[in-house]
């Protein structure tokens, strides 16, 4: 099959943008276009473009990846490969506050699972999910590099160490109070 013939092949359902996908929203697509236009001529620009798009929009959905692949004239698998290789890229929108639970050996042995269970209980979502009000996202993290602070939790860019289930309640309340101001 020639590449010209591929244009008539329908998009896979995962690549079809939902009505709230940034590719469909003109303002967000304009932001993506501006970022692509600024960096696309530079060699190795894909990483910079993906970083800026995620910083501006908050995630990189599969339809966004498809759009970027078309704009950069690279195979979709290349964009998808970068997004899925680096853990700091996300394909789903995150909450305003990202809560990352370190699952490195020291933190795991130190009780990370109990912290996760408590946070899930308090926020009513499972690890990997975002609260319905889009305030908090719970995520696992391979290692925060803070083994002396085990079990450690990173909320946004703030490290909270030597946690226990009752301390994680205090940490979450702190960010909830910030939200309610």
CSV table of C-alpha atoms in Angstrom, one decimal:
chain,number,residue,atom,x,y,z
A,1,UNK,CA,0.0,0.0,0.0
A,2,UNK,CA,1.4,3.4,-0.9
A,3,UNK,CA,1.6,6.2,1.6
A,4,UNK,CA,-0.9,8.2,-0.4
A,5,UNK,CA,-3.4,5.3,-0.1
A,6,UNK,CA,-3.0,5.4,3.7
A,7,UNK,CA,-4.8,8.8,3.9
A,8,UNK,CA,-8.0,7.0,3.2
A,9,UNK,CA,-7.6,4.5,6.0
A,10,UNK,CA,-9.8,5.6,9.0
A,11,UNK,CA,-8.1,6.6,12.2
A,12,UNK,CA,-7.9,4.0,15.0
A,13,UNK,CA,-10.5,4.8,17.7
A,14,UNK,CA,-7.7,5.7,20.2
A,15,UNK,CA,-6.5,8.4,17.8
A,16,UNK,CA,-9.9,9.9,17.1
A,17,UNK,CA,-10.1,13.1,19.3
A,18,UNK,CA,-12.8,13.4,21.9
A,19,UNK,CA,-14.7,16.7,21.9
A,20,UNK,CA,-12.7,18.0,24.8
A,21,UNK,CA,-9.3,16.9,23.4
A,22,UNK,CA,-6.9,19.9,22.9
A,23,UNK,CA,-6.6,19.1,19.2
A,24,UNK,CA,-10.3,19.9,18.8
A,25,UNK,CA,-10.2,23.1,21.0
A,26,UNK,CA,-9.0,26.0,18.7
A,27,UNK,CA,-7.1,27.9,21.5
A,28,UNK,CA,-5.2,24.9,22.7
A,29,UNK,CA,-4.4,23.7,19.1
A,30,UNK,CA,-3.1,27.2,18.4
A,31,UNK,CA,-0.8,26.9,21.4
A,32,UNK,CA,0.4,23.5,20.1
A,33,UNK,CA,1.0,25.1,16.6
A,34,UNK,CA,3.0,27.9,18.1
A,35,UNK,CA,5.2,25.5,20.0
A,36,UNK,CA,5.7,23.3,16.9
A,37,UNK,CA,6.5,26.3,14.7
A,38,UNK,CA,9.0,27.7,17.2
A,39,UNK,CA,11.0,24.4,17.5
A,40,UNK,CA,10.2,22.2,14.5
A,41,UNK,CA,13.2,23.3,12.4
A,42,UNK,CA,15.7,22.5,15.1
A,43,UNK,CA,17.3,19.0,15.0
A,44,UNK,CA,16.1,16.7,17.7
A,45,UNK,CA,13.2,19.0,18.6
A,46,UNK,CA,10.6,16.4,19.5
A,47,UNK,CA,11.6,16.3,23.2
A,48,UNK,CA,11.5,20.1,23.5
A,49,UNK,CA,8.2,20.2,21.7
A,50,UNK,CA,6.6,17.5,23.9
A,51,UNK,CA,8.0,19.1,27.1
A,52,UNK,CA,6.5,22.5,26.2
A,53,UNK,CA,3.2,21.1,25.0
A,54,UNK,CA,2.8,19.2,28.3
A,55,UNK,CA,3.8,22.3,30.3
A,56,UNK,CA,1.3,24.4,28.5
A,57,UNK,CA,-1.6,21.9,28.2
A,58,UNK,CA,-0.9,19.4,30.9
A,59,UNK,CA,-0.8,16.2,29.0
A,60,UNK,CA,-0.2,14.6,25.6
A,61,UNK,CA,-3.2,12.6,24.4
A,62,UNK,CA,-3.0,10.1,21.6
A,63,UNK,CA,-4.8,12.4,19.2
A,64,UNK,CA,-2.3,15.1,20.2
A,65,UNK,CA,0.6,12.7,19.4
A,66,UNK,CA,-1.0,11.9,16.0
A,67,UNK,CA,-1.3,15.6,15.3
A,68,UNK,CA,2.3,16.3,16.3
A,69,UNK,CA,3.5,13.3,14.2
A,70,UNK,CA,1.7,14.8,11.1
A,71,UNK,CA,3.1,18.3,11.7
A,72,UNK,CA,6.7,17.0,12.2
A,73,UNK,CA,6.3,14.4,9.4
A,74,UNK,CA,7.6,11.6,11.6
A,75,UNK,CA,6.0,8.2,12.2
A,76,UNK,CA,3.4,8.2,15.1
A,77,UNK,CA,5.4,5.4,16.7
A,78,UNK,CA,8.3,7.7,17.2
A,79,UNK,CA,6.2,10.2,19.1
A,80,UNK,CA,4.4,7.5,21.1
A,81,UNK,CA,7.7,5.9,21.9
A,82,UNK,CA,9.1,9.0,23.5
A,83,UNK,CA,5.9,9.8,25.4
A,84,UNK,CA,5.7,6.2,26.8
A,85,UNK,CA,9.4,5.9,27.5
A,86,UNK,CA,9.7,8.9,29.8
A,87,UNK,CA,7.6,8.6,33.0
A,88,UNK,CA,7.2,12.4,33.3
A,89,UNK,CA,5.0,12.5,30.2
A,90,UNK,CA,1.4,11.7,30.7
A,91,UNK,CA,-1.4,10.9,28.2
A,92,UNK,CA,-4.2,11.7,30.7
A,93,UNK,CA,-4.9,15.1,32.3
A,94,UNK,CA,-3.5,15.4,35.8
A,95,UNK,CA,-5.0,17.2,38.7
A,96,UNK,CA,-3.7,20.5,39.9
A,97,UNK,CA,-1.5,18.7,42.5
A,98,UNK,CA,0.5,15.6,41.5
A,99,UNK,CA,1.2,13.3,44.5
A,100,UNK,CA,4.0,10.9,43.7
A,101,UNK,CA,4.6,8.0,46.1
A,102,UNK,CA,8.1,6.7,46.0
A,103,UNK,CA,8.2,2.9,45.5
A,104,UNK,CA,11.9,2.5,45.7
A,105,UNK,CA,13.2,-0.2,48.0
A,106,UNK,CA,13.7,2.0,51.1
A,107,UNK,CA,10.2,3.6,50.8
A,108,UNK,CA,8.5,0.4,50.0
A,109,UNK,CA,10.0,-1.4,53.0
A,110,UNK,CA,9.3,1.8,55.0
A,111,UNK,CA,5.5,1.6,54.4
A,112,UNK,CA,4.7,3.3,51.1
A,113,UNK,CA,1.8,0.9,50.5
A,114,UNK,CA,0.1,2.1,53.8
A,115,UNK,CA,0.6,5.8,52.6
A,116,UNK,CA,-1.0,5.0,49.3
A,117,UNK,CA,-3.9,3.2,50.9
A,118,UNK,CA,-4.5,6.1,53.2
A,119,UNK,CA,-4.4,8.7,50.4
A,120,UNK,CA,-6.7,6.5,48.3
A,121,UNK,CA,-9.1,6.3,51.2
A,122,UNK,CA,-9.0,10.1,51.9
A,123,UNK,CA,-9.3,11.2,48.2
A,124,UNK,CA,-11.6,8.5,47.0
A,125,UNK,CA,-9.4,7.6,44.0
A,126,UNK,CA,-7.0,4.8,43.2
A,127,UNK,CA,-3.3,5.1,42.4
A,128,UNK,CA,-3.0,6.4,38.8
A,129,UNK,CA,-6.3,8.3,39.0
A,130,UNK,CA,-7.3,12.0,39.4
A,131,UNK,CA,-10.0,13.2,41.8
A,132,UNK,CA,-13.3,14.2,40.1
A,133,UNK,CA,-12.7,17.9,41.0
A,134,UNK,CA,-9.3,17.7,39.2
A,135,UNK,CA,-7.4,18.8,42.3
A,136,UNK,CA,-5.2,15.7,43.0
A,137,UNK,CA,-3.6,12.9,41.0
A,138,UNK,CA,-2.1,9.9,42.7
A,139,UNK,CA,0.9,8.4,40.9
A,140,UNK,CA,3.5,5.8,41.7
A,141,UNK,CA,7.2,6.8,41.3
A,142,UNK,CA,10.1,4.4,40.9
A,143,UNK,CA,12.5,6.4,43.1
A,144,UNK,CA,12.6,10.0,44.4
A,145,UNK,CA,16.3,9.6,45.4
A,146,UNK,CA,15.4,10.5,49.0
A,147,UNK,CA,16.0,7.1,50.7
A,148,UNK,CA,17.1,8.7,53.9
A,149,UNK,CA,13.6,10.3,54.1
A,150,UNK,CA,11.7,7.0,53.5
A,151,UNK,CA,8.9,6.6,52.9
A,152,UNK,CA,8.9,9.8,50.8
A,153,UNK,CA,6.1,11.5,48.9
A,154,UNK,CA,6.5,14.3,46.4
A,155,UNK,CA,3.6,16.8,46.1
A,156,UNK,CA,4.2,19.0,43.1
A,157,UNK,CA,7.9,19.8,43.6
A,158,UNK,CA,7.8,19.5,47.4
A,159,UNK,CA,9.4,16.5,49.1
A,160,UNK,CA,7.6,15.2,52.2
A,161,UNK,CA,9.7,12.6,54.0
A,162,UNK,CA,9.5,10.2,56.9
A,163,UNK,CA,5.8,9.8,56.4
A,164,UNK,CA,3.3,7.6,58.3
A,165,UNK,CA,-0.4,7.3,57.4
A,166,UNK,CA,-1.4,9.9,60.0
A,167,UNK,CA,1.3,12.3,58.6
A,168,UNK,CA,0.1,11.9,55.0
A,169,UNK,CA,-3.3,13.1,56.2
A,170,UNK,CA,-1.6,16.3,57.4
A,171,UNK,CA,0.2,16.7,54.1
A,172,UNK,CA,-3.0,16.3,52.0
A,173,UNK,CA,-4.9,18.7,54.2
A,174,UNK,CA,-2.2,21.3,53.7
A,175,UNK,CA,-2.7,21.2,49.9
A,176,UNK,CA,-6.5,21.1,50.3
A,177,UNK,CA,-6.3,24.2,52.4
A,178,UNK,CA,-4.3,25.9,49.7
A,179,UNK,CA,-7.0,25.0,47.3
A,180,UNK,CA,-9.8,26.3,49.4
A,181,UNK,CA,-8.3,29.8,49.9
